Amino acid sequence: QVQLVESGGGLVQPGGSLRLSCAASGSIFSIDTMDWYRKAPGKQRELVASITSGGITNYAESVKGRFSISRDNAKNTAYLQMNSLKSEDTAVYYCHAHVQRSWGNRWNDYWGQGTQVTVSS
């Protein structure tokens, strides 16, 4: 099995910063894309940022210039650096990974349990 564990959430004032981490562990042969999604109360889940194994990144318009996604392939870990946080960034943030568990096996999607980010004064 594969587990994704997020950490780094919390309460921060507007304009502050947080860094989220997502560590993948278990039976892993290869990880393709790693993504961060968020779900705010009363809103649909949205893709915040994604990064391929080669380092190509993509961001939601609402976070461009403020958030930065990165990954350490040797550690199977992705990060989300969030700067200039706004109240509208308040949500539960989920990590997602597209994983191949062994050579020639199919790719599967895995999700973390989520970490709460609250931006409030």
Coordinates of C-alpha atoms in Angstrom, one line a residue, residues 3-121:
Q3 CA 0.5 6.4 2.2
L4 CA 0.7 10.1 1.8
V5 CA 1.2 12.1 5.0
E6 CA 0.8 15.9 4.9
S7 CA 2.2 18.2 7.6
G8 CA 2.7 21.9 8.1
G9 CA -0.8 23.3 8.3
G10 CA -2.0 25.7 11.0
L11 CA -3.2 29.1 11.8
V12 CA -1.5 32.1 10.3
Q13 CA -2.2 35.8 10.0
P14 CA -3.0 37.4 6.6
G15 CA 0.2 38.1 4.8
G16 CA 2.0 35.3 6.6
S17 CA 3.6 32.1 5.3
L18 CA 3.3 28.4 5.7
R19 CA 5.1 25.4 4.2
L20 CA 3.3 22.2 3.7
S21 CA 5.0 18.9 3.2
C22 CA 3.7 15.6 1.7
A23 CA 5.7 12.5 2.3
A24 CA 4.8 9.4 0.2
S25 CA 5.8 6.0 1.6
G26 CA 5.1 2.3 1.1
S27 CA 5.4 0.2 -2.0
I28 CA 6.5 2.8 -4.5
F29 CA 8.3 2.2 -7.8
S30 CA 7.7 5.6 -9.4
I31 CA 5.8 8.7 -8.8
D32 CA 4.6 10.8 -11.7
T33 CA 2.7 14.0 -10.8
M34 CA 2.3 15.2 -7.3
D35 CA -0.4 17.8 -6.6
W36 CA -1.9 19.9 -3.9
Y37 CA -5.7 20.4 -3.8
R38 CA -7.7 22.4 -1.4
K39 CA -11.3 22.2 -0.2
A40 CA -12.9 25.2 1.5
P41 CA -16.3 25.1 3.3
G42 CA -19.1 25.5 0.8
K43 CA -16.8 25.3 -2.2
Q44 CA -15.7 22.6 -4.6
R45 CA -12.3 21.0 -4.3
E46 CA -9.8 22.8 -6.5
L47 CA -6.3 22.1 -7.8
V48 CA -3.8 24.5 -6.3
A49 CA -0.5 23.4 -7.8
S50 CA 1.1 20.4 -9.5
I51 CA 4.6 19.2 -10.3
T52 CA 5.8 16.5 -12.6
S53 CA 8.7 14.1 -11.8
G54 CA 10.7 16.3 -14.2
G55 CA 9.9 19.5 -12.3
I56 CA 7.3 21.1 -14.5
T57 CA 4.9 23.1 -12.4
N58 CA 1.4 24.4 -12.8
Y59 CA -0.6 26.7 -10.6
A60 CA -4.1 27.9 -10.1
E61 CA -4.5 31.6 -11.1
S62 CA -5.5 32.5 -7.6
V63 CA -2.1 31.5 -6.2
K64 CA 0.3 32.3 -8.9
G65 CA 3.2 34.5 -7.6
R66 CA 2.4 33.6 -4.0
F67 CA 2.7 29.8 -3.8
S68 CA 5.5 27.6 -5.0
I69 CA 5.5 23.8 -5.3
S70 CA 8.6 21.7 -5.3
R71 CA 9.6 18.1 -4.7
D72 CA 12.5 15.9 -3.6
N73 CA 12.3 12.8 -5.7
A74 CA 14.8 10.9 -3.6
K75 CA 12.5 11.4 -0.6
N76 CA 9.2 11.0 -2.4
T77 CA 8.2 14.3 -0.9
A78 CA 6.4 17.3 -2.2
Y79 CA 6.3 20.8 -0.7
L80 CA 4.0 23.8 -1.0
Q81 CA 5.5 27.1 0.1
M82 CA 2.6 29.5 0.6
N83 CA 3.5 33.2 1.0
S84 CA 1.3 36.4 1.3
L85 CA -1.5 34.2 2.6
K86 CA -5.1 35.6 2.4
S87 CA -8.2 34.7 4.2
E88 CA -9.6 33.1 1.0
D89 CA -6.7 30.6 1.2
T90 CA -8.3 29.0 4.3
A91 CA -9.1 25.4 3.4
V92 CA -8.2 21.8 4.0
Y93 CA -5.2 21.1 1.8
Y94 CA -4.8 17.6 0.3
C95 CA -1.8 16.0 -1.3
H96 CA -2.3 13.7 -4.3
A97 CA 0.1 11.5 -6.1
H98 CA 0.0 9.4 -9.3
V99 CA 2.0 6.3 -8.3
Q100 CA 3.3 3.1 -10.0
R101 CA 3.9 0.4 -7.3
S102 CA 6.1 -1.8 -9.4
W103 CA 7.6 -2.0 -12.9
G104 CA 4.9 -2.6 -15.5
N105 CA 2.1 -2.2 -13.0
R106 CA -0.8 0.2 -13.5
W107 CA -0.7 3.7 -12.1
N108 CA -3.0 4.5 -9.2
D109 CA -4.0 7.7 -7.5
Y110 CA -3.4 8.2 -3.8
W111 CA -4.6 10.9 -1.4
G112 CA -3.4 12.2 2.0
Q113 CA -5.7 12.8 4.9
G114 CA -5.5 16.6 4.6
T115 CA -4.1 19.4 6.7
Q116 CA -6.0 22.5 7.8
V117 CA -4.8 25.9 6.8
T118 CA -6.5 28.8 8.5
V119 CA -5.7 32.4 7.6
S120 CA -7.1 34.8 10.1
S121 CA -6.2 37.7 12.3

